[in-house]
Tab-separated table of C-alpha atoms and ligand atoms in Angstrom:
chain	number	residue	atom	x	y	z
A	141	UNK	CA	-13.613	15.129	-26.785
A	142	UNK	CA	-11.244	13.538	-23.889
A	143	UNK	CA	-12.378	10.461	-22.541
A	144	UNK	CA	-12.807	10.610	-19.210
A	145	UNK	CA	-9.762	8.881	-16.950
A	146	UNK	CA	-10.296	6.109	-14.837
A	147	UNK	CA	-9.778	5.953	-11.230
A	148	UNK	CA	-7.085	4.697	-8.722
A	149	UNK	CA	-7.457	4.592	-5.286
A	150	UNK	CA	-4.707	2.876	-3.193
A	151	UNK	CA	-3.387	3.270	0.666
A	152	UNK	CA	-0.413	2.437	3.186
A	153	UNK	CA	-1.245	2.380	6.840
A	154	UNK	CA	1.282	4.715	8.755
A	155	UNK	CA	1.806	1.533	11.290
A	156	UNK	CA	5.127	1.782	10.733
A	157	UNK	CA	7.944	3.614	8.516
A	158	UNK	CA	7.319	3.250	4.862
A	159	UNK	CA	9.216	0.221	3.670
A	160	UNK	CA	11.302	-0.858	0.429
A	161	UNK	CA	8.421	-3.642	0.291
A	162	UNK	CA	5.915	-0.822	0.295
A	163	UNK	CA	7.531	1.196	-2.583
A	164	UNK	CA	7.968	-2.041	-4.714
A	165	UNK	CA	5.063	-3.239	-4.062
A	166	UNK	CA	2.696	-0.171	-4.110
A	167	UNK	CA	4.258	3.387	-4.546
A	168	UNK	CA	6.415	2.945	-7.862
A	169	UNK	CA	3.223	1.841	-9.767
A	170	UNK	CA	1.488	4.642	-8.575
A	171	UNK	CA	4.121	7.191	-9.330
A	172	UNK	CA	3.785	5.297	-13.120
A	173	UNK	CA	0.080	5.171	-13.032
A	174	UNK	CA	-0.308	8.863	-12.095
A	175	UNK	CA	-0.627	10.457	-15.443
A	176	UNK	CA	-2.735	7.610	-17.096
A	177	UNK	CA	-5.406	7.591	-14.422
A	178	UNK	CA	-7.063	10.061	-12.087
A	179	UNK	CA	-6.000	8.923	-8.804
A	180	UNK	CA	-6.037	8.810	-4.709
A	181	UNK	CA	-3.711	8.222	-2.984
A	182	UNK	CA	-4.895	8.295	1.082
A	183	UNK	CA	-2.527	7.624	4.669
A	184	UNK	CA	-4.641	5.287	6.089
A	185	UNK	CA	-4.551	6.070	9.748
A	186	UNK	CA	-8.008	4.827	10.578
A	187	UNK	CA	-6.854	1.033	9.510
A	188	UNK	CA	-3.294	1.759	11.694
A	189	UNK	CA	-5.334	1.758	14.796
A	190	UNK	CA	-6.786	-1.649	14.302
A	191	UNK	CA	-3.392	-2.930	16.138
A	192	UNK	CA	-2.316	-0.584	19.059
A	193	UNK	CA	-0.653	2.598	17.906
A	194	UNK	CA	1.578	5.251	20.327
A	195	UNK	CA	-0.582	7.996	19.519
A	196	UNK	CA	2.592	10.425	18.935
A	197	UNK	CA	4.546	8.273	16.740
A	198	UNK	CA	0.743	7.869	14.871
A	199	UNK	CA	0.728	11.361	14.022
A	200	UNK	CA	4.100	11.886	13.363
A	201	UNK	CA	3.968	8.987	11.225
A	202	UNK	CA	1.176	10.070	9.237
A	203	UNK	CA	3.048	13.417	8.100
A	204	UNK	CA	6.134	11.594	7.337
A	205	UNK	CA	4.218	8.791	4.790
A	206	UNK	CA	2.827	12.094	3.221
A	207	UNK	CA	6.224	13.532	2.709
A	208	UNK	CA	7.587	10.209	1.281
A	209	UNK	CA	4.657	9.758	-0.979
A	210	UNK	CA	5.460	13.373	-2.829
A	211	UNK	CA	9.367	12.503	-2.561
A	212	UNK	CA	8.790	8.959	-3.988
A	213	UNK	CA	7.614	10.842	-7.093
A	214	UNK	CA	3.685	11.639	-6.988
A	215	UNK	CA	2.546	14.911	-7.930
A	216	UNK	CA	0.172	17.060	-5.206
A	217	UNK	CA	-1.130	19.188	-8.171
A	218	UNK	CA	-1.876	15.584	-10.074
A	219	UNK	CA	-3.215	13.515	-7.508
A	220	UNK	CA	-5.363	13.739	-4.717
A	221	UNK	CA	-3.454	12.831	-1.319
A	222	UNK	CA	-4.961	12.787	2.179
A	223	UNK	CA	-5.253	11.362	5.639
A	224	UNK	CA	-8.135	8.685	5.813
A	225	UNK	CA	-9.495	10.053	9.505
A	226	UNK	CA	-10.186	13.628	7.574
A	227	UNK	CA	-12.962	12.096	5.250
A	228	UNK	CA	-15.539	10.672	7.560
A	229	UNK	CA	-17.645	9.670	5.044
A	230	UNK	CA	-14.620	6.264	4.849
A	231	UNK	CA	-16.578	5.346	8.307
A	232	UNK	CA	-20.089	5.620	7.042
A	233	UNK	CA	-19.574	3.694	4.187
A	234	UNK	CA	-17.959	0.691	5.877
A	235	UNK	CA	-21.073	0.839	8.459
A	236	UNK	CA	-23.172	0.640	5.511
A	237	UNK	CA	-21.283	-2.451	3.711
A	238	UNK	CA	-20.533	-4.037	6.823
A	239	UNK	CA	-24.467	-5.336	7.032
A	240	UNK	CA	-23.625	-6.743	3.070
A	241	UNK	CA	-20.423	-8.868	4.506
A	242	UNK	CA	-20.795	-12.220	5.595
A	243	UNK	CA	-18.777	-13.496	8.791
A	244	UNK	CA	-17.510	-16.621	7.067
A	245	UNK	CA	-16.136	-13.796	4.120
A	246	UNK	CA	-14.270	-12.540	6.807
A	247	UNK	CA	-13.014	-15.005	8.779
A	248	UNK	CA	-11.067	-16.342	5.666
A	249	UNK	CA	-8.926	-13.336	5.119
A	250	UNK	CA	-5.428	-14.668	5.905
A	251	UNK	CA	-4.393	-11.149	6.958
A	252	UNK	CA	-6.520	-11.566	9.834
A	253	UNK	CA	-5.014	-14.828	10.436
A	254	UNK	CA	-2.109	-13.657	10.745
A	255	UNK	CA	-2.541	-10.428	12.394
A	256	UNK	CA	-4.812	-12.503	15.375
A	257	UNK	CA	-2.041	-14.600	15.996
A	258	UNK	CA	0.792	-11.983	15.949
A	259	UNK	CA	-1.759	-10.014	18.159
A	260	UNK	CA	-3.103	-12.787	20.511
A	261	UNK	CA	-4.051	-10.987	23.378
A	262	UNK	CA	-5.666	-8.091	21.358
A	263	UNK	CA	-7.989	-9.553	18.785
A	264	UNK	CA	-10.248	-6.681	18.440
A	265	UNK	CA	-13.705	-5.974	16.382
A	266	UNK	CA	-11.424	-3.569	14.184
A	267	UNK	CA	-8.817	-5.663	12.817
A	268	UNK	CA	-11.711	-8.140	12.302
A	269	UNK	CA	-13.690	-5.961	10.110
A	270	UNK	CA	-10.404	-3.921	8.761
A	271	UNK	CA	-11.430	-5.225	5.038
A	272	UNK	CA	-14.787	-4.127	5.146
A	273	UNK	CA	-13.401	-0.627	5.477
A	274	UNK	CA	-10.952	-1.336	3.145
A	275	UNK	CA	-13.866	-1.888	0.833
A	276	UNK	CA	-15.330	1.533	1.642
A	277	UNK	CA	-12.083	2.982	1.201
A	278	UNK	CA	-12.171	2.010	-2.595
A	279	UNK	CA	-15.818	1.928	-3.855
A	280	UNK	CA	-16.625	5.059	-2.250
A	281	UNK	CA	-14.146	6.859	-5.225
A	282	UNK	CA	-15.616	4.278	-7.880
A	283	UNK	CA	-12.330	3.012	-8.206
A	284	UNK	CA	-11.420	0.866	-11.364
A	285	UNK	CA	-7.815	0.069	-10.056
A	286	UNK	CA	-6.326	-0.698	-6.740
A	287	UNK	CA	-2.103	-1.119	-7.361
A	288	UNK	CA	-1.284	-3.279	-4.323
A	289	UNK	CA	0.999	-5.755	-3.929
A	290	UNK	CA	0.427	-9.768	-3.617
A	291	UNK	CA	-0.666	-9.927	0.089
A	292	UNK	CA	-3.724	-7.464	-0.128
A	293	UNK	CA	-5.149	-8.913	-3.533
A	294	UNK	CA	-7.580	-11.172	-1.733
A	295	UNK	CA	-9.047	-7.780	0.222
A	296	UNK	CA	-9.704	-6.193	-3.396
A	297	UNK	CA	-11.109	-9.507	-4.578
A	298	UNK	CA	-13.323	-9.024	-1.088
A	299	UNK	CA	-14.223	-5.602	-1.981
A	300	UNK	CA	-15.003	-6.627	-5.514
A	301	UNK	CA	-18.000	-9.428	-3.851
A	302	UNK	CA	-19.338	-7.030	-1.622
A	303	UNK	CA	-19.816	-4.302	-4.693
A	304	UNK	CA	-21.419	-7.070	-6.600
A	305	UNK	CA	-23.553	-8.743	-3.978
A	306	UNK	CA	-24.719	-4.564	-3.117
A	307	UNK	CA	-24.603	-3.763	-7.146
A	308	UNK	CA	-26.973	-7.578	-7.097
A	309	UNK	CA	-29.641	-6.215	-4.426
A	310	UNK	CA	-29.879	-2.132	-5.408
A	311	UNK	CA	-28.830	-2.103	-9.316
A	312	UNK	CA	-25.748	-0.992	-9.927
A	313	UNK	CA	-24.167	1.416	-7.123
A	314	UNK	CA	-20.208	0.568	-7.288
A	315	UNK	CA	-18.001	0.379	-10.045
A	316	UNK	CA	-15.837	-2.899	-9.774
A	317	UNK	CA	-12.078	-2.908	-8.919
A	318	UNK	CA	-9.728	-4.777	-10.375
A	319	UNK	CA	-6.386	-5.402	-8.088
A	320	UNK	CA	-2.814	-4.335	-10.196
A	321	UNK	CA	-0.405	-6.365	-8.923
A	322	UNK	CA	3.351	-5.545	-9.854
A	323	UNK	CA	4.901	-8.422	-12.365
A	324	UNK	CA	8.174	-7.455	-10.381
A	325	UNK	CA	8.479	-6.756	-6.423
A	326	UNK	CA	4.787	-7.758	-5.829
A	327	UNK	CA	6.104	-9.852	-2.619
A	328	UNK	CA	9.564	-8.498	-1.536
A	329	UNK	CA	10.805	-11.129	1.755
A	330	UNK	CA	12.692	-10.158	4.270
A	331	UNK	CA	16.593	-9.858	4.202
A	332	UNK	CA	17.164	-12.078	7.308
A	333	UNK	CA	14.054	-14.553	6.590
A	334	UNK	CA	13.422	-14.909	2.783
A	335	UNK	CA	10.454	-17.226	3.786
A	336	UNK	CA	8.695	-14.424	5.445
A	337	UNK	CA	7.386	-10.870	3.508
A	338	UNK	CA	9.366	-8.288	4.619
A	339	UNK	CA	7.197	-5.985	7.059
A	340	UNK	CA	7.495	-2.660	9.025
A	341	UNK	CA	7.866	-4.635	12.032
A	342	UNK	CA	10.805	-6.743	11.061
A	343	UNK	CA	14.042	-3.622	11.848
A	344	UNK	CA	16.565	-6.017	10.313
A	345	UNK	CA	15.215	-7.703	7.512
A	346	UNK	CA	13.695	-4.574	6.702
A	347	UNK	CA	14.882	-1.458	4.517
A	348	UNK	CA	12.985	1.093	5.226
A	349	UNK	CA	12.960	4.388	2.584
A	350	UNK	CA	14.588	6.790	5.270
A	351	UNK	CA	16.946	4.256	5.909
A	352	UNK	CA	21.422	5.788	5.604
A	353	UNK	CA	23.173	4.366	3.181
A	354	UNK	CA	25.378	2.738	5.951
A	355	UNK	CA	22.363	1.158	7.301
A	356	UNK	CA	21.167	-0.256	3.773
A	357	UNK	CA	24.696	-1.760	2.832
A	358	UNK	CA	24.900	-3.383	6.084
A	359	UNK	CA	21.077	-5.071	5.700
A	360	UNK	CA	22.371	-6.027	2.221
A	361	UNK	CA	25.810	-7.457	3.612
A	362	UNK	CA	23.821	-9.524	6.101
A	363	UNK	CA	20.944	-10.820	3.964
A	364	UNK	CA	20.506	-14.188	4.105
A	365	UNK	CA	21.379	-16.616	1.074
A	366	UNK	CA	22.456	-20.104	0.493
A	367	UNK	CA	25.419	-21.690	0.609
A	368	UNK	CA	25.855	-22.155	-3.071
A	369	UNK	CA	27.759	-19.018	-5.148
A	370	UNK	CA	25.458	-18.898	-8.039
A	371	UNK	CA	23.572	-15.781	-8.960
A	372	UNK	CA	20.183	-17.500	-10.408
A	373	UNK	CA	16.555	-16.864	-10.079
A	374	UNK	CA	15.186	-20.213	-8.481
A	375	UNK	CA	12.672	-18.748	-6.064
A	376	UNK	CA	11.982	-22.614	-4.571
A	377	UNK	CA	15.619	-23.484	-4.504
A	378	UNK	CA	17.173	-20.246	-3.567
A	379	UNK	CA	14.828	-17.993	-2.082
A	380	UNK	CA	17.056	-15.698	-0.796
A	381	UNK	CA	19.067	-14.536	-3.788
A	382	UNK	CA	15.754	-14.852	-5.572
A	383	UNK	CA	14.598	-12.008	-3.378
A	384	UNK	CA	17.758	-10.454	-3.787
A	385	UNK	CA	17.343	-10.236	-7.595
A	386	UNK	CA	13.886	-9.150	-7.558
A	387	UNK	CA	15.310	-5.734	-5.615
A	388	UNK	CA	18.439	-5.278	-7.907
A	389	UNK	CA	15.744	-5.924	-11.079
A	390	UNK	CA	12.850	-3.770	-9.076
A	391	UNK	CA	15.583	-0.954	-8.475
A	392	UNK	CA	16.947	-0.707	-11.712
A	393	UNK	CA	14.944	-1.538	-14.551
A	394	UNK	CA	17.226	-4.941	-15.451
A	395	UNK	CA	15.578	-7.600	-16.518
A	396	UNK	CA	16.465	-11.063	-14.640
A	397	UNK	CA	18.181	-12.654	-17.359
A	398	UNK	CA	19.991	-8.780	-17.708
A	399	UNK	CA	21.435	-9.514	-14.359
A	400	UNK	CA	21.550	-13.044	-14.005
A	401	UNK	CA	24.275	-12.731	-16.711
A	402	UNK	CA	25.940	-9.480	-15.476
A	403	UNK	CA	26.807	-11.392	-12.243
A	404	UNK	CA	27.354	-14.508	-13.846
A	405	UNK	CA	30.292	-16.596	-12.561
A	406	UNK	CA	31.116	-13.482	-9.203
A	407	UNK	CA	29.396	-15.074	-6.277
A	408	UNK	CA	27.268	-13.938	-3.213
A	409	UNK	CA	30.269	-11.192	-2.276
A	410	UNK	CA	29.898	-9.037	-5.078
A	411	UNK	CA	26.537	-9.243	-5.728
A	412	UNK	CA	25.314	-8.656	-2.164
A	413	UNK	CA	26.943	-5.184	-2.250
A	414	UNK	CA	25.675	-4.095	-5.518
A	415	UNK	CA	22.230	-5.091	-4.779
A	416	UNK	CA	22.707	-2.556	-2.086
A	417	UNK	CA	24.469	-0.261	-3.646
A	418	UNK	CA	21.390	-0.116	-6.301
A	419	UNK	CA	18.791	0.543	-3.374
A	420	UNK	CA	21.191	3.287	-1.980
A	421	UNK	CA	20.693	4.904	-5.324
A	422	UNK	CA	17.433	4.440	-5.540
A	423	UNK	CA	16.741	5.704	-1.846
A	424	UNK	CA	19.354	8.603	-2.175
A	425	UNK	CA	17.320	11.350	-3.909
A	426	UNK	CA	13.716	10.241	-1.690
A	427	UNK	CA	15.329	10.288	1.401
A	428	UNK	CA	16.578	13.885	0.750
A	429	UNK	CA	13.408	15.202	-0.629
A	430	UNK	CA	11.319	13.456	1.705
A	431	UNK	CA	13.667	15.466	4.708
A	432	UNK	CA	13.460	18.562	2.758
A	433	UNK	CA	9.619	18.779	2.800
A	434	UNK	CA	9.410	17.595	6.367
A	435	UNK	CA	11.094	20.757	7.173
A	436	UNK	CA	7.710	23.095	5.549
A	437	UNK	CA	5.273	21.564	7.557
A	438	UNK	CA	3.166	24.464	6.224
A	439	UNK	CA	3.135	23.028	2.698
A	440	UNK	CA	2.077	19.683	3.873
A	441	UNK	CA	-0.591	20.494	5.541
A	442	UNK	CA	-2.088	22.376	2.760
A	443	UNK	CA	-1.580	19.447	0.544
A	444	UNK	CA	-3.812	16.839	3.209
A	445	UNK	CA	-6.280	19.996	3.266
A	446	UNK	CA	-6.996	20.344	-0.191
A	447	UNK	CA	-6.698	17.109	-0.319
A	448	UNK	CA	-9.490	15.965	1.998
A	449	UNK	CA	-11.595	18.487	0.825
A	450	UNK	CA	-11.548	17.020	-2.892
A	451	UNK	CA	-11.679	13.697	-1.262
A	452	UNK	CA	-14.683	14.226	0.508
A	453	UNK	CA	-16.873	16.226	-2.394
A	454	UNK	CA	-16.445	12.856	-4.477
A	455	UNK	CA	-16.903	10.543	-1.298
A	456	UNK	CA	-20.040	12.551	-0.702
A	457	UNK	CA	-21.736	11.561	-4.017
A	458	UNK	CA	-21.336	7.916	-3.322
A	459	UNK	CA	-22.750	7.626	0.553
A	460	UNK	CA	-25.265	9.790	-0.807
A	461	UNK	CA	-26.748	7.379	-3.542
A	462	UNK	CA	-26.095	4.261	-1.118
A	463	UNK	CA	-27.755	6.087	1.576
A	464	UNK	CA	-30.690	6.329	-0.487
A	465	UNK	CA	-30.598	3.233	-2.475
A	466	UNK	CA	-30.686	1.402	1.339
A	467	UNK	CA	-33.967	3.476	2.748
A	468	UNK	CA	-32.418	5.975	4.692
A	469	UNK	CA	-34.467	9.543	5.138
A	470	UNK	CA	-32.889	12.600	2.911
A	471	UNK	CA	-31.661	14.796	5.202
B	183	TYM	P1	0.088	-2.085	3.975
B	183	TYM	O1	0.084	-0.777	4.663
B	183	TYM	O2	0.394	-3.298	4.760
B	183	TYM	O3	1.051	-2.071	2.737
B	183	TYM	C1	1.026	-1.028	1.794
B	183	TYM	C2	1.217	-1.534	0.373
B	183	TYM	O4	2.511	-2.114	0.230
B	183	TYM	C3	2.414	-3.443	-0.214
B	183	TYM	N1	3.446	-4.222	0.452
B	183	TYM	C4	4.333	-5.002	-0.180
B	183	TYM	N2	4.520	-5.257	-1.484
B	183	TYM	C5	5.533	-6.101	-1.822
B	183	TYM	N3	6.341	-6.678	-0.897
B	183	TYM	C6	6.199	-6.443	0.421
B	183	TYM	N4	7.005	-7.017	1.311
B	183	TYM	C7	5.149	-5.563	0.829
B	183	TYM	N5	4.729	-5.105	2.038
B	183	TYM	C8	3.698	-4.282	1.780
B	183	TYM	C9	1.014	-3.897	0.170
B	183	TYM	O5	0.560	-4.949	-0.637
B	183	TYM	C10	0.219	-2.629	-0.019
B	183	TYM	O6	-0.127	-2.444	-1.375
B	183	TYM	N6	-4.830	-2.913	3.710
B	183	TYM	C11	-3.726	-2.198	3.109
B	183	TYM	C12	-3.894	-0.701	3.145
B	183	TYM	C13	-5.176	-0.228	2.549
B	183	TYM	C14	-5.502	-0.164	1.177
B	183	TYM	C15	-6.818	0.386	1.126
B	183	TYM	C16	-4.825	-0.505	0.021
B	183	TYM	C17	-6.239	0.244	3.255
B	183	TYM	N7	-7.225	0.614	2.384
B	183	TYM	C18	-7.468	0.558	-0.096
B	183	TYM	C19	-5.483	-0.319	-1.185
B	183	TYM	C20	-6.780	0.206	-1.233
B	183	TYM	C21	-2.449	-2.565	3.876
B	183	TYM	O7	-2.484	-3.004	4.984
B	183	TYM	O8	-1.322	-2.280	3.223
């Protein structure tokens, strides 16, 4: 008899265009997961508004991450892929789990202490309890595995307390995620700050997937190193060319002692432009199939239908057990 897979769920807010962080990070391990383990993969909208979104570039947005998921390499027909805002039951849930999460929990997230102080003057209810739907997002499939990358394993390790503490009070409800963090490009920095994660909202440190080729080379040219020559991994030391060699590694399969030697004895002005020159190859077929499928609109929005709908039949048999488990009348 087949044993029955186990499940991934895993999500990128469409806050911003998808980034080379993102795919290293996220996206490549799902693409490699995706025939091991029955999987979601969702566009989180409903966490993109807990900062202020233009609502045209929100939408548009959303379509595009979909597109770029299926061009990065995951399979429609494999995988289930929809838009968060399309399965209410995401909502319910993190109602329901909110009254299981303590303030203190949530205070300590450092993404929130972050985000509050980028966003000062807009410190809203939502981006304080963003990882309580983040939770929902993931226990509602029963999710064993979340493939993240560094900066969102302490919202997984969040999710996994509130399971347990809910799993603690109602016997056991939620299965318990574990967070799969990348051993390679689980923190890619930024090209003009290698002491800062490269983000969506960073244009120049930033390659994002849709990104020309002109546009990569240049970022590459211009990322910041030391002023040393030598190729070598010394993330303290040399941050910067650390960061660098985690992308060439990340983009093609090289291990670090692989390149460290290839480059050995050439300096920043070679290796700068291969590192690029590996991304633009890397980049070259998504960015083409990605603009391909953008153009059948039709075709994406039947894959976010079926999507949701398989979503939601799944989501459904969770809320319906925690609805119960908490007191709530059958309907
Ligand atoms: P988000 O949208 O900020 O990032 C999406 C994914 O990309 C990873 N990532 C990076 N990895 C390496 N280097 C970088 N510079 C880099 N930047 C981003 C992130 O770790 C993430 O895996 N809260 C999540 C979205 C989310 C989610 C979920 C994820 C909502 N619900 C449920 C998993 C499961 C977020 O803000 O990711």
């Amino acid at each position: 008899m087949e044993e029955k897979k186990k499940r991934i769920f895993s999500g990128i807010q469409p806050s911003g265009d998808l980034t080379l962080g993102s795919y290293m990070g996220a996206i490549k391990n799902w693409v490699a997961l995706q025939d091991e383990y029955d999987c979601l993969y969702c566009i989180v909208d409903m966490h993109a508004i807990t900062v202020r979104q233009v609502p045209a570039d929100l939408r548009k947005r959303s379509l595009e991450q979909l597109a770029q998921y299926i061009a990065c390499g995951l399979d429609p027909d494999k995988n289930i892929m929809f838009i968060q805002s399309h399965v209410p039951q995401h909502a319910e849930l993190s109602w329901v789990l909110g009254c299981y999460t303590q303030f203190g929990e949530l205070s300590r997230m450092t993404q929130f202490k972050d985000k509050s102080q980028k966003h000062a003057d807009n410190i809203t209810a939502g981006l304080f309890t963003y990882p309580v739907l983040m939770a929902a997002d993931i226990l509602l499939y029963q999710a064993d595995l979340v493939p993240v990358g560094q900066d969102q394993k302490q919202h997984v390790e969040l999710c996994r307390d509130i399971a347990q503490r809910f799993n603690g009070v109602y016997s056991d409800t939620f299965t318990l995620p574990e967070p799969f963090i990348p051993k390679m490009g689980a923190r890619i920095m930024s090209l003009g700050d290698p002491s800062s994660k490269m983000s969506k909202s960073d244009p120049e440190g930033c390659v994002y997937l849709m990104d020309s080729p002109d546009a990569v080379a240049r970022k590459f040219k211009r990322a910041v190193t030391d002023c040393e020559t030598a190729v070598r991994f010394d993330p303290e030391q040399k941050p910067g060319v650390s960061n660098l060699l985690t992308i060439y590694c990340a983009a093609t399969g090289k291990t670090l002692a692989e390149t460290e030697s290839a480059f050995a004895g050439q300096g920043y002005g070679v290796f700068k432009p291969a590192v690029g020159d590996a991304v633009i190859e890397l980049l070259r077929p998504i960015r083409e199939e990605a603009t391909r499928l953008l153009g059948d609109k039709a075709y994406l929005e039947s894959v976010y239908r079926a999507g949701a709908e398989r979503a939601a039949r799944l989501a459904e048999k969770t809320l319906r057990k925690v609805y119960k488990k908490v007191g709530f009348v059958a309907k």
